[in-house]
Amino acid sequence: MPQFIVDVTAEILPKAKVEGIFRLNGTGEKVNTWKRKLNKGKKADYSKATVHDLVSLLKLYMRELPDPLIPYAHFDEWLSIASNVSQLRIKQIFLIFFLKKQNRFKR
């Protein structure tokens, strides 16, 4: 997992008690500044960021991945999981094995 995701989620979690964190947008200027730093390989300081800024940066990262987290070949099956809760856990574990290596959580 990229260090960026670890850093951003570590900042998001303590601030996640705010309503609508995935619905409301952060400050575009801040998000773009952090994106430029990250693209240059520099570490960004998120200590003064709002939860909305951080989530916006994370969503932007996910949108700009060259390949989606769930490969297109497994997308329909992943959607079918949501409609059948009784098999949810088994199918999730099964599908994780098909995720591209760079999108998997590394321990």
mmCIF file of N, CA and C in Angstrom:
data_model
loop_
_atom_site.group_PDB
_atom_site.id
_atom_site.type_symbol
_atom_site.label_atom_id
_atom_site.label_comp_id
_atom_site.label_asym_id
_atom_site.label_seq_id
_atom_site.Cartn_x
_atom_site.Cartn_y
_atom_site.Cartn_z
ATOM 1 N N MET A 1 0.845 -1.166 0.000
ATOM 2 C CA MET A 1 0.000 0.000 0.000
ATOM 3 C C MET A 1 0.894 1.233 0.000
ATOM 4 N N PRO A 2 0.588 2.202 -0.828
ATOM 5 C CA PRO A 2 1.416 3.411 -0.864
ATOM 6 C C PRO A 2 1.428 4.131 0.487
ATOM 7 N N GLN A 3 2.588 4.676 0.838
ATOM 8 C CA GLN A 3 2.728 5.386 2.117
ATOM 9 C C GLN A 3 1.748 6.550 2.212
ATOM 10 N N PHE A 4 1.459 7.167 1.091
ATOM 11 C CA PHE A 4 0.508 8.275 1.055
ATOM 12 C C PHE A 4 -0.840 7.867 1.675
ATOM 13 N N ILE A 5 -1.337 6.686 1.325
ATOM 14 C CA ILE A 5 -2.627 6.226 1.846
ATOM 15 C C ILE A 5 -2.545 6.005 3.354
ATOM 16 N N VAL A 6 -1.454 5.452 3.802
ATOM 17 C CA VAL A 6 -1.252 5.236 5.241
ATOM 18 C C VAL A 6 -1.257 6.578 5.973
ATOM 19 N N ASP A 7 -0.516 7.553 5.443
ATOM 20 C CA ASP A 7 -0.419 8.866 6.080
ATOM 21 C C ASP A 7 -1.767 9.587 6.115
ATOM 22 N N VAL A 8 -2.455 9.588 4.981
ATOM 23 C CA VAL A 8 -3.728 10.310 4.899
ATOM 24 C C VAL A 8 -4.793 9.658 5.778
ATOM 25 N N THR A 9 -4.880 8.339 5.743
ATOM 26 C CA THR A 9 -5.900 7.682 6.571
ATOM 27 C C THR A 9 -5.597 7.857 8.057
ATOM 28 N N ALA A 10 -4.329 7.924 8.420
ATOM 29 C CA ALA A 10 -3.969 8.168 9.822
ATOM 30 C C ALA A 10 -4.450 9.547 10.267
ATOM 31 N N GLU A 11 -4.478 10.501 9.360
ATOM 32 C CA GLU A 11 -4.985 11.839 9.678
ATOM 33 C C GLU A 11 -6.513 11.891 9.622
ATOM 34 N N ILE A 12 -7.112 11.086 8.740
ATOM 35 C CA ILE A 12 -8.571 11.096 8.577
ATOM 36 C C ILE A 12 -9.268 10.468 9.781
ATOM 37 N N LEU A 13 -8.777 9.339 10.227
ATOM 38 C CA LEU A 13 -9.477 8.572 11.273
ATOM 39 C C LEU A 13 -9.812 9.377 12.523
ATOM 40 N N PRO A 14 -8.885 10.140 13.093
ATOM 41 C CA PRO A 14 -9.251 10.900 14.296
ATOM 42 C C PRO A 14 -10.256 12.024 14.021
ATOM 43 N N LYS A 15 -10.337 12.451 12.761
ATOM 44 C CA LYS A 15 -11.224 13.560 12.397
ATOM 45 C C LYS A 15 -12.524 13.073 11.769
ATOM 46 N N ALA A 16 -12.738 11.774 11.722
ATOM 47 C CA ALA A 16 -13.854 11.188 10.970
ATOM 48 C C ALA A 16 -15.210 11.326 11.645
ATOM 49 N N LYS A 17 -15.284 12.010 12.751
ATOM 50 C CA LYS A 17 -16.560 12.171 13.438
ATOM 51 C C LYS A 17 -17.423 13.270 12.817
ATOM 52 N N VAL A 18 -16.905 13.929 11.800
ATOM 53 C CA VAL A 18 -17.633 14.988 11.090
ATOM 54 C C VAL A 18 -18.590 14.342 10.100
ATOM 55 N N GLU A 19 -19.790 14.854 10.006
ATOM 56 C CA GLU A 19 -20.789 14.300 9.097
ATOM 57 C C GLU A 19 -20.458 14.661 7.646
ATOM 58 N N GLY A 20 -20.696 13.722 6.762
ATOM 59 C CA GLY A 20 -20.571 13.975 5.325
ATOM 60 C C GLY A 20 -19.147 14.064 4.816
ATOM 61 N N ILE A 21 -18.211 13.333 5.411
ATOM 62 C CA ILE A 21 -16.818 13.503 4.998
ATOM 63 C C ILE A 21 -16.572 13.088 3.551
ATOM 64 N N PHE A 22 -17.351 12.160 3.027
ATOM 65 C CA PHE A 22 -17.168 11.755 1.634
ATOM 66 C C PHE A 22 -18.068 12.540 0.688
ATOM 67 N N ARG A 23 -18.995 13.262 1.235
ATOM 68 C CA ARG A 23 -19.953 14.009 0.426
ATOM 69 C C ARG A 23 -19.483 15.424 0.151
ATOM 70 N N LEU A 24 -18.880 16.064 1.153
ATOM 71 C CA LEU A 24 -18.447 17.451 1.010
ATOM 72 C C LEU A 24 -17.028 17.520 0.458
ATOM 73 N N ASN A 25 -16.775 18.505 -0.384
ATOM 74 C CA ASN A 25 -15.454 18.673 -0.990
ATOM 75 C C ASN A 25 -14.527 19.471 -0.089
ATOM 76 N N GLY A 26 -13.246 19.183 -0.226
ATOM 77 C CA GLY A 26 -12.237 19.960 0.474
ATOM 78 C C GLY A 26 -11.854 21.173 -0.359
ATOM 79 N N THR A 27 -10.831 21.877 0.088
ATOM 80 C CA THR A 27 -10.347 23.065 -0.610
ATOM 81 C C THR A 27 -9.488 22.641 -1.800
ATOM 82 N N GLY A 28 -9.947 22.996 -3.002
ATOM 83 C CA GLY A 28 -9.256 22.586 -4.225
ATOM 84 C C GLY A 28 -7.803 23.000 -4.271
ATOM 85 N N GLU A 29 -7.500 24.208 -3.797
ATOM 86 C CA GLU A 29 -6.122 24.710 -3.828
ATOM 87 C C GLU A 29 -5.200 23.854 -2.961
ATOM 88 N N LYS A 30 -5.668 23.507 -1.754
ATOM 89 C CA LYS A 30 -4.862 22.668 -0.857
ATOM 90 C C LYS A 30 -4.653 21.284 -1.476
ATOM 91 N N VAL A 31 -5.723 20.703 -1.983
ATOM 92 C CA VAL A 31 -5.661 19.359 -2.564
ATOM 93 C C VAL A 31 -4.676 19.337 -3.729
ATOM 94 N N ASN A 32 -4.748 20.337 -4.599
ATOM 95 C CA ASN A 32 -3.836 20.392 -5.749
ATOM 96 C C ASN A 32 -2.389 20.614 -5.330
ATOM 97 N N THR A 33 -2.171 21.397 -4.273
ATOM 98 C CA THR A 33 -0.812 21.608 -3.756
ATOM 99 C C THR A 33 -0.228 20.290 -3.252
ATOM 100 N N TRP A 34 -1.028 19.540 -2.463
ATOM 101 C CA TRP A 34 -0.557 18.243 -1.969
ATOM 102 C C TRP A 34 -0.312 17.275 -3.113
ATOM 103 N N LYS A 35 -1.178 17.284 -4.108
ATOM 104 C CA LYS A 35 -1.021 16.392 -5.263
ATOM 105 C C LYS A 35 0.303 16.674 -5.970
ATOM 106 N N ARG A 36 0.605 17.956 -6.177
ATOM 107 C CA ARG A 36 1.876 18.313 -6.847
ATOM 108 C C ARG A 36 3.072 17.825 -6.028
ATOM 109 N N LYS A 37 3.012 18.014 -4.707
ATOM 110 C CA LYS A 37 4.107 17.547 -3.843
ATOM 111 C C LYS A 37 4.269 16.037 -3.945
ATOM 112 N N LEU A 38 3.156 15.326 -3.848
ATOM 113 C CA LEU A 38 3.209 13.864 -3.907
ATOM 114 C C LEU A 38 3.727 13.381 -5.248
ATOM 115 N N ASN A 39 3.323 14.039 -6.328
ATOM 116 C CA ASN A 39 3.790 13.656 -7.664
ATOM 117 C C ASN A 39 5.290 13.885 -7.833
ATOM 118 N N LYS A 40 5.856 14.792 -7.040
ATOM 119 C CA LYS A 40 7.298 15.052 -7.068
ATOM 120 C C LYS A 40 8.050 14.156 -6.086
ATOM 121 N N GLY A 41 7.299 13.287 -5.382
ATOM 122 C CA GLY A 41 7.932 12.377 -4.426
ATOM 123 C C GLY A 41 8.198 13.000 -3.072
ATOM 124 N N LYS A 42 7.629 14.168 -2.829
ATOM 125 C CA LYS A 42 7.822 14.843 -1.545
ATOM 126 C C LYS A 42 6.720 14.445 -0.578
ATOM 127 N N LYS A 43 7.031 14.512 0.696
ATOM 128 C CA LYS A 43 6.041 14.209 1.737
ATOM 129 C C LYS A 43 5.279 15.487 2.065
ATOM 130 N N ALA A 44 3.982 15.382 2.156
ATOM 131 C CA ALA A 44 3.137 16.536 2.448
ATOM 132 C C ALA A 44 2.795 16.571 3.935
ATOM 133 N N ASP A 45 2.583 17.779 4.450
ATOM 134 C CA ASP A 45 2.183 17.965 5.845
ATOM 135 C C ASP A 45 0.673 18.133 5.896
ATOM 136 N N TYR A 46 -0.015 17.188 6.523
ATOM 137 C CA TYR A 46 -1.474 17.198 6.600
ATOM 138 C C TYR A 46 -1.984 17.651 7.968
ATOM 139 N N SER A 47 -1.104 18.097 8.836
ATOM 140 C CA SER A 47 -1.497 18.380 10.224
ATOM 141 C C SER A 47 -2.562 19.467 10.343
ATOM 142 N N LYS A 48 -2.592 20.425 9.424
ATOM 143 C CA LYS A 48 -3.587 21.507 9.507
ATOM 144 C C LYS A 48 -4.740 21.307 8.520
ATOM 145 N N ALA A 49 -4.818 20.132 7.933
ATOM 146 C CA ALA A 49 -5.855 19.852 6.942
ATOM 147 C C ALA A 49 -7.173 19.528 7.614
ATOM 148 N N THR A 50 -8.250 19.872 6.937
ATOM 149 C CA THR A 50 -9.563 19.447 7.416
ATOM 150 C C THR A 50 -9.806 18.029 6.912
ATOM 151 N N VAL A 51 -10.733 17.342 7.529
ATOM 152 C CA VAL A 51 -11.058 15.986 7.099
ATOM 153 C C VAL A 51 -11.554 15.992 5.655
ATOM 154 N N HIS A 52 -12.258 17.054 5.265
ATOM 155 C CA HIS A 52 -12.774 17.139 3.896
ATOM 156 C C HIS A 52 -11.641 17.303 2.881
ATOM 157 N N ASP A 53 -10.600 18.050 3.249
ATOM 158 C CA ASP A 53 -9.430 18.189 2.379
ATOM 159 C C ASP A 53 -8.762 16.838 2.164
ATOM 160 N N LEU A 54 -8.586 16.103 3.254
ATOM 161 C CA LEU A 54 -7.899 14.808 3.189
ATOM 162 C C LEU A 54 -8.691 13.791 2.382
ATOM 163 N N VAL A 55 -9.990 13.738 2.615
ATOM 164 C CA VAL A 55 -10.823 12.786 1.885
ATOM 165 C C VAL A 55 -10.866 13.155 0.404
ATOM 166 N N SER A 56 -10.888 14.444 0.086
ATOM 167 C CA SER A 56 -10.866 14.872 -1.312
ATOM 168 C C SER A 56 -9.577 14.426 -1.993
ATOM 169 N N LEU A 57 -8.467 14.538 -1.283
ATOM 170 C CA LEU A 57 -7.184 14.095 -1.831
ATOM 171 C C LEU A 57 -7.187 12.582 -2.058
ATOM 172 N N LEU A 58 -7.717 11.845 -1.108
ATOM 173 C CA LEU A 58 -7.794 10.390 -1.234
ATOM 174 C C LEU A 58 -8.706 9.985 -2.396
ATOM 175 N N LYS A 59 -9.857 10.645 -2.527
ATOM 176 C CA LYS A 59 -10.775 10.347 -3.628
ATOM 177 C C LYS A 59 -10.130 10.675 -4.976
ATOM 178 N N LEU A 60 -9.396 11.787 -5.040
ATOM 179 C CA LEU A 60 -8.704 12.155 -6.276
ATOM 180 C C LEU A 60 -7.686 11.085 -6.654
ATOM 181 N N TYR A 61 -6.945 10.611 -5.669
ATOM 182 C CA TYR A 61 -5.962 9.552 -5.913
ATOM 183 C C TYR A 61 -6.640 8.305 -6.488
ATOM 184 N N MET A 62 -7.742 7.908 -5.867
ATOM 185 C CA MET A 62 -8.456 6.708 -6.325
ATOM 186 C C MET A 62 -8.994 6.893 -7.746
ATOM 187 N N ARG A 63 -9.512 8.078 -8.039
ATOM 188 C CA ARG A 63 -10.044 8.347 -9.385
ATOM 189 C C ARG A 63 -8.956 8.314 -10.442
ATOM 190 N N GLU A 64 -7.741 8.717 -10.074
ATOM 191 C CA GLU A 64 -6.668 8.825 -11.053
ATOM 192 C C GLU A 64 -5.788 7.578 -11.161
ATOM 193 N N LEU A 65 -6.140 6.522 -10.446
ATOM 194 C CA LEU A 65 -5.389 5.269 -10.591
ATOM 195 C C LEU A 65 -5.489 4.803 -12.047
ATOM 196 N N PRO A 66 -4.407 4.288 -12.619
ATOM 197 C CA PRO A 66 -4.474 3.820 -14.007
ATOM 198 C C PRO A 66 -5.434 2.652 -14.182
ATOM 199 N N ASP A 67 -5.553 1.823 -13.175
ATOM 200 C CA ASP A 67 -6.490 0.706 -13.175
ATOM 201 C C ASP A 67 -7.311 0.791 -11.896
ATOM 202 N N PRO A 68 -8.585 0.454 -11.955
ATOM 203 C CA PRO A 68 -9.417 0.544 -10.744
ATOM 204 C C PRO A 68 -8.992 -0.472 -9.678
ATOM 205 N N LEU A 69 -9.363 -0.194 -8.439
ATOM 206 C CA LEU A 69 -9.048 -1.124 -7.350
ATOM 207 C C LEU A 69 -9.651 -2.494 -7.601
ATOM 208 N N ILE A 70 -10.866 -2.507 -8.109
ATOM 209 C CA ILE A 70 -11.524 -3.764 -8.476
ATOM 210 C C ILE A 70 -11.414 -3.878 -9.993
ATOM 211 N N PRO A 71 -10.667 -4.850 -10.479
ATOM 212 C CA PRO A 71 -10.482 -4.976 -11.938
ATOM 213 C C PRO A 71 -11.816 -5.112 -12.671
ATOM 214 N N TYR A 72 -11.873 -4.550 -13.862
ATOM 215 C CA TYR A 72 -13.091 -4.594 -14.665
ATOM 216 C C TYR A 72 -13.623 -6.014 -14.837
ATOM 217 N N ALA A 73 -12.734 -6.982 -14.960
ATOM 218 C CA ALA A 73 -13.142 -8.369 -15.176
ATOM 219 C C ALA A 73 -13.974 -8.914 -14.014
ATOM 220 N N HIS A 74 -13.845 -8.333 -12.837
ATOM 221 C CA HIS A 74 -14.551 -8.831 -11.649
ATOM 222 C C HIS A 74 -15.605 -7.858 -11.136
ATOM 223 N N PHE A 75 -15.834 -6.785 -11.867
ATOM 224 C CA PHE A 75 -16.739 -5.744 -11.388
ATOM 225 C C PHE A 75 -18.173 -6.242 -11.221
ATOM 226 N N ASP A 76 -18.704 -6.971 -12.211
ATOM 227 C CA ASP A 76 -20.077 -7.470 -12.103
ATOM 228 C C ASP A 76 -20.241 -8.421 -10.927
ATOM 229 N N GLU A 77 -19.256 -9.260 -10.728
ATOM 230 C CA GLU A 77 -19.326 -10.189 -9.594
ATOM 231 C C GLU A 77 -19.272 -9.427 -8.270
ATOM 232 N N TRP A 78 -18.442 -8.395 -8.214
ATOM 233 C CA TRP A 78 -18.351 -7.581 -7.003
ATOM 234 C C TRP A 78 -19.694 -6.917 -6.704
ATOM 235 N N LEU A 79 -20.365 -6.425 -7.735
ATOM 236 C CA LEU A 79 -21.684 -5.813 -7.543
ATOM 237 C C LEU A 79 -22.711 -6.824 -7.061
ATOM 238 N N SER A 80 -22.613 -8.041 -7.553
ATOM 239 C CA SER A 80 -23.578 -9.060 -7.128
ATOM 240 C C SER A 80 -23.420 -9.407 -5.651
ATOM 241 N N ILE A 81 -22.245 -9.213 -5.110
ATOM 242 C CA ILE A 81 -22.008 -9.478 -3.691
ATOM 243 C C ILE A 81 -22.910 -8.600 -2.829
ATOM 244 N N ALA A 82 -23.046 -7.353 -3.225
ATOM 245 C CA ALA A 82 -23.834 -6.412 -2.434
ATOM 246 C C ALA A 82 -25.290 -6.845 -2.311
ATOM 247 N N SER A 83 -25.789 -7.567 -3.291
ATOM 248 C CA SER A 83 -27.192 -7.972 -3.242
ATOM 249 C C SER A 83 -27.400 -9.293 -2.504
ATOM 250 N N ASN A 84 -26.322 -9.969 -2.144
ATOM 251 C CA ASN A 84 -26.450 -11.250 -1.464
ATOM 252 C C ASN A 84 -25.570 -11.250 -0.220
ATOM 253 N N VAL A 85 -26.058 -10.663 0.839
ATOM 254 C CA VAL A 85 -25.274 -10.480 2.052
ATOM 255 C C VAL A 85 -24.830 -11.806 2.669
ATOM 256 N N SER A 86 -25.606 -12.857 2.528
ATOM 257 C CA SER A 86 -25.255 -14.123 3.166
ATOM 258 C C SER A 86 -23.942 -14.709 2.629
ATOM 259 N N GLN A 87 -23.602 -14.392 1.383
ATOM 260 C CA GLN A 87 -22.356 -14.888 0.791
ATOM 261 C C GLN A 87 -21.285 -13.807 0.725
ATOM 262 N N LEU A 88 -21.565 -12.666 1.289
ATOM 263 C CA LEU A 88 -20.692 -11.510 1.170
ATOM 264 C C LEU A 88 -19.248 -11.802 1.556
ATOM 265 N N ARG A 89 -19.023 -12.280 2.732
ATOM 266 C CA ARG A 89 -17.659 -12.457 3.228
ATOM 267 C C ARG A 89 -16.858 -13.449 2.387
ATOM 268 N N ILE A 90 -17.444 -14.546 2.024
ATOM 269 C CA ILE A 90 -16.750 -15.562 1.233
ATOM 270 C C ILE A 90 -16.335 -15.005 -0.120
ATOM 271 N N LYS A 91 -17.248 -14.322 -0.775
ATOM 272 C CA LYS A 91 -16.938 -13.770 -2.099
ATOM 273 C C LYS A 91 -15.914 -12.637 -2.020
ATOM 274 N N GLN A 92 -15.973 -11.828 -0.972
ATOM 275 C CA GLN A 92 -14.982 -10.760 -0.832
ATOM 276 C C GLN A 92 -13.580 -11.343 -0.743
ATOM 277 N N ILE A 93 -13.436 -12.346 0.085
ATOM 278 C CA ILE A 93 -12.122 -12.986 0.236
ATOM 279 C C ILE A 93 -11.673 -13.580 -1.093
ATOM 280 N N PHE A 94 -12.584 -14.227 -1.790
ATOM 281 C CA PHE A 94 -12.276 -14.813 -3.085
ATOM 282 C C PHE A 94 -11.802 -13.740 -4.069
ATOM 283 N N LEU A 95 -12.505 -12.626 -4.128
ATOM 284 C CA LEU A 95 -12.164 -11.580 -5.084
ATOM 285 C C LEU A 95 -10.867 -10.862 -4.750
ATOM 286 N N ILE A 96 -10.524 -10.797 -3.478
ATOM 287 C CA ILE A 96 -9.276 -10.133 -3.083
ATOM 288 C C ILE A 96 -8.083 -10.793 -3.765
ATOM 289 N N PHE A 97 -8.171 -12.090 -3.984
ATOM 290 C CA PHE A 97 -7.079 -12.789 -4.643
ATOM 291 C C PHE A 97 -6.899 -12.342 -6.088
ATOM 292 N N PHE A 98 -7.933 -11.737 -6.667
ATOM 293 C CA PHE A 98 -7.852 -11.294 -8.053
ATOM 294 C C PHE A 98 -7.470 -9.832 -8.193
ATOM 295 N N LEU A 99 -7.362 -9.104 -7.075
ATOM 296 C CA LEU A 99 -6.948 -7.716 -7.156
ATOM 297 C C LEU A 99 -5.509 -7.633 -7.656
ATOM 298 N N LYS A 100 -5.224 -6.611 -8.401
ATOM 299 C CA LYS A 100 -3.858 -6.427 -8.871
ATOM 300 C C LYS A 100 -2.945 -6.251 -7.668
ATOM 301 N N LYS A 101 -1.736 -6.742 -7.773
ATOM 302 C CA LYS A 101 -0.813 -6.728 -6.647
ATOM 303 C C LYS A 101 -0.607 -5.336 -6.064
ATOM 304 N N GLN A 102 -0.475 -4.306 -6.917
ATOM 305 C CA GLN A 102 -0.202 -2.963 -6.413
ATOM 306 C C GLN A 102 -1.392 -2.362 -5.674
ATOM 307 N N ASN A 103 -2.581 -2.951 -5.806
ATOM 308 C CA ASN A 103 -3.770 -2.442 -5.111
ATOM 309 C C ASN A 103 -4.080 -3.211 -3.842
ATOM 310 N N ARG A 104 -3.297 -4.211 -3.509
ATOM 311 C CA ARG A 104 -3.528 -4.996 -2.308
ATOM 312 C C ARG A 104 -2.900 -4.335 -1.102
ATOM 313 N N PHE A 105 -3.461 -4.617 0.059
ATOM 314 C CA PHE A 105 -2.886 -4.134 1.315
ATOM 315 C C PHE A 105 -1.669 -4.988 1.634
ATOM 316 N N LYS A 106 -0.549 -4.343 1.895
ATOM 317 C CA LYS A 106 0.662 -5.082 2.241
ATOM 318 C C LYS A 106 0.839 -5.068 3.746
ATOM 319 N N ARG A 107 1.149 -6.210 4.307
ATOM 320 C CA ARG A 107 1.343 -6.318 5.762
ATOM 321 C C ARG A 107 2.806 -6.282 6.104
#
